[in-house]
Short mmCIF file of C-alpha atoms in Angstrom, two decimals:
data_model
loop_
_atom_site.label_atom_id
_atom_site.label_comp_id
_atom_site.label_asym_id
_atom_site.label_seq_id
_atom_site.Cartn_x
_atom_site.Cartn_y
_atom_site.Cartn_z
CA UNK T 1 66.99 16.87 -82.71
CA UNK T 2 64.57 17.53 -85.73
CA UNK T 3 64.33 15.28 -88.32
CA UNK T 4 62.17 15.06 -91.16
CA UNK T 5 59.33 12.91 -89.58
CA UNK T 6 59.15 15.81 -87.25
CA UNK T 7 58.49 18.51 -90.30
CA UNK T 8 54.75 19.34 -90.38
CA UNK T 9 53.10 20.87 -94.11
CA UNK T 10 51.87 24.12 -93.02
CA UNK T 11 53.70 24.58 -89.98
CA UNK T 12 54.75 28.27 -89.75
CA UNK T 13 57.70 29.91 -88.18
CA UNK T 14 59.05 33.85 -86.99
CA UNK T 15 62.50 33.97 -85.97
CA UNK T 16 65.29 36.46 -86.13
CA UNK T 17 66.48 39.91 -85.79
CA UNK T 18 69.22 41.45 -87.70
CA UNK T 19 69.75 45.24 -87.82
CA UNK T 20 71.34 46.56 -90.88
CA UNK T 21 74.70 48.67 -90.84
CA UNK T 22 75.92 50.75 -92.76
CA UNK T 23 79.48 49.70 -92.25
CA UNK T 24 77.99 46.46 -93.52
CA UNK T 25 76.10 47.77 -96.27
CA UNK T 26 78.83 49.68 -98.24
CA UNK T 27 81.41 46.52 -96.74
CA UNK T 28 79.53 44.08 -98.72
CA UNK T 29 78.65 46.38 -101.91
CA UNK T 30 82.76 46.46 -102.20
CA UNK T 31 83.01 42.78 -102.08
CA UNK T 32 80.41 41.28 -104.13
CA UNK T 33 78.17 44.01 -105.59
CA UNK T 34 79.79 47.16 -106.18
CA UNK T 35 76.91 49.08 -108.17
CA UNK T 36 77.01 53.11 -106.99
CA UNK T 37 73.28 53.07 -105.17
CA UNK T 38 75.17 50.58 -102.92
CA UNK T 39 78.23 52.55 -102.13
CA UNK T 40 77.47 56.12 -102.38
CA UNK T 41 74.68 58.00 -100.75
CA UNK T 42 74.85 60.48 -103.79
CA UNK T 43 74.43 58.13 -106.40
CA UNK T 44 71.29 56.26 -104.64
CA UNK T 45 69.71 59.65 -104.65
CA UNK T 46 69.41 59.91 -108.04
CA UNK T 47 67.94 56.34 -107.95
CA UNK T 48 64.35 54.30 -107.48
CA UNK T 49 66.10 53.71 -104.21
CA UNK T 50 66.63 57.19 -103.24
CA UNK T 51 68.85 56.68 -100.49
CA UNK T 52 71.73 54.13 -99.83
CA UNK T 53 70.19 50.59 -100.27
CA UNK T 54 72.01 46.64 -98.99
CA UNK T 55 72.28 44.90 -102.21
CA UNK T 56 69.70 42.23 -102.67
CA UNK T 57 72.54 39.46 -102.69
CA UNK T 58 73.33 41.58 -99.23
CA UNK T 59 69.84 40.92 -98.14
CA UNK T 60 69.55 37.34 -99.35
CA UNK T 61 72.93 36.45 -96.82
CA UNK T 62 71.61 38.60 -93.54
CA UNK T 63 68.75 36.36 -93.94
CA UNK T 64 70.80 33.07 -94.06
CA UNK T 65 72.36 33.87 -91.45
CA UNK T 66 69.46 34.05 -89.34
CA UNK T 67 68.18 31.22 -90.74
CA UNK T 68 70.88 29.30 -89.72
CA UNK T 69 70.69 30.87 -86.22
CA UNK T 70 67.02 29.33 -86.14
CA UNK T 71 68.27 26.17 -87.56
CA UNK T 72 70.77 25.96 -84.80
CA UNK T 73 68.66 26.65 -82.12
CA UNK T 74 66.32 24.13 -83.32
CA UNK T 75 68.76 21.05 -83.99
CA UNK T 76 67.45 20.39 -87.11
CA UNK T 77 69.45 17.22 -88.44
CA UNK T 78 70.07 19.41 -92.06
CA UNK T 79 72.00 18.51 -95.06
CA UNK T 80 71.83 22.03 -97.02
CA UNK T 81 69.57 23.01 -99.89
CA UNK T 82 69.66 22.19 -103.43
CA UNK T 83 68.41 26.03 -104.18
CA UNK T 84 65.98 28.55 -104.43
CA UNK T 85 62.86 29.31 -106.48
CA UNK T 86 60.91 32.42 -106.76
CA UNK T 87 63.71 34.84 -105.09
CA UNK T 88 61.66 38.33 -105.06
CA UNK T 89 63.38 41.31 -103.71
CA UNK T 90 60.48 43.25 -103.13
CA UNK T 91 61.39 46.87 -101.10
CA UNK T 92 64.76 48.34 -100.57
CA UNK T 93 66.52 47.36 -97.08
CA UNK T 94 68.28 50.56 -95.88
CA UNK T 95 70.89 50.52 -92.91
CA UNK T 96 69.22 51.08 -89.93
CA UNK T 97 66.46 48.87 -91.20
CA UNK T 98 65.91 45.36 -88.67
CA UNK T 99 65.19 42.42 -90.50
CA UNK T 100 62.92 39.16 -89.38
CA UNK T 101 61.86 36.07 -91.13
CA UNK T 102 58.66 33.96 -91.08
CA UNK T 103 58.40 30.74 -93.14
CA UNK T 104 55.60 28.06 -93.84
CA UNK T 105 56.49 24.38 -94.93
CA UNK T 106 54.63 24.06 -98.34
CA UNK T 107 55.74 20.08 -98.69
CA UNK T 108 57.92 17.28 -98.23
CA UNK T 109 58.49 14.13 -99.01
CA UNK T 110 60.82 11.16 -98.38
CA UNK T 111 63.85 10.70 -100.90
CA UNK T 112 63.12 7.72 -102.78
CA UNK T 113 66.54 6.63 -103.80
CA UNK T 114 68.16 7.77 -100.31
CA UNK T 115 66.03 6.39 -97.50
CA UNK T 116 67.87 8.48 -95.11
CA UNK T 117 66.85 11.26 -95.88
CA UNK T 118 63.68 13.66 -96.97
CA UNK T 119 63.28 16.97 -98.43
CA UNK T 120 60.96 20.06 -97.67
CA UNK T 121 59.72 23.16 -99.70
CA UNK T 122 59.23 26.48 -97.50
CA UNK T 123 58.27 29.91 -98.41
CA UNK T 124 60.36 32.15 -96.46
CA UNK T 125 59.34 36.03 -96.39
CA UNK T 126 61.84 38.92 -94.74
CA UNK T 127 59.77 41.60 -92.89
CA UNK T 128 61.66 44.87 -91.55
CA UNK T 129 60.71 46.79 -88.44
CA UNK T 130 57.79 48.14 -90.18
CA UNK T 131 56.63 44.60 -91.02
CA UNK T 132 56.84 45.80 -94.58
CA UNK T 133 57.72 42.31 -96.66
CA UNK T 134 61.25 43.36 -98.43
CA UNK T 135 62.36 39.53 -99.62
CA UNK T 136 60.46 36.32 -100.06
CA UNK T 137 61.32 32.91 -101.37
CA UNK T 138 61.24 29.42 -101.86
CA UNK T 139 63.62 26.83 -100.17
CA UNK T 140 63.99 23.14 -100.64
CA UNK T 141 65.94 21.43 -97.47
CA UNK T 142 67.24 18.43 -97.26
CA UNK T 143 67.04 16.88 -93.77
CA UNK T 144 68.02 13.29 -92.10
CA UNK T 145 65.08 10.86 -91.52
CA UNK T 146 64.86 9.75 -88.04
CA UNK T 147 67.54 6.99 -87.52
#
């Protein structure tokens, strides 16, 4: 299990692989962002994004899920995230794109009022096959202090 003693500043991470659909593309745009670029290959044509394009909120939950994935596989002793700073959608993620994420651990420090627990700050940036960054952010997790 990881706990928050175990969290080093600067520590850096790559994890993940998640190849875009389209299925999944125009699946989501239906659901939860149903702008034209996202749904019709016509309409993105006529668009910065040229082509059919995931929507950024699209993006932002492919890469949660591998993050989770990673999170998994570690055994991180997690207790979510109060948020996000600095979300930056940077290049359009097309189907038949393949997503990966690499992270850094900016900070942490121990909760003062709940001595069971810490928080971290990471900057987490989404790379596709071409190692092109598409996505980058920062996270703040909350995580159990060693018992």
């Amino acid at each position: 299990m990881q706990y928050f003693e175990d969290i080093e500043v600067g520590a850096r991470d790559s994890f993940g692989r998640y190849a875009v659909t389209r299925e999944e593309v125009i699946d989501f745009a239906r659901k939860y962002d149903p702008q034209p670029f996202h749904l019709s290959d016509e309409a993105a044509a006529e668009t910065y994004f040229g082509r059919l394009s995931a929507s950024g909120w699209h993006t932002c939950a492919m890469t949660m899920a591998m993050i989770v994935e990673n999170l998994t596989d570690r055994q991180q002793a997690g207790l979510g995230s109060p948020g996000i700073d600095e979300l930056r959608w940077l290049k359009p993620v097309y189907p038949g794109d393949t997503l990966r994420c690499e992270t850094e651990v900016l900070d942490k420090r121990a909760s003062r009022s709940r001595p069971e627990m810490g928080s971290y700050r990471s900057r987490t940036t989404v790379f596709n096959q071409d190692d092109v960054p598409v996505l980058t952010f920062v996270s703040t997790g909350l995580i159990r202090r060693r018992p």
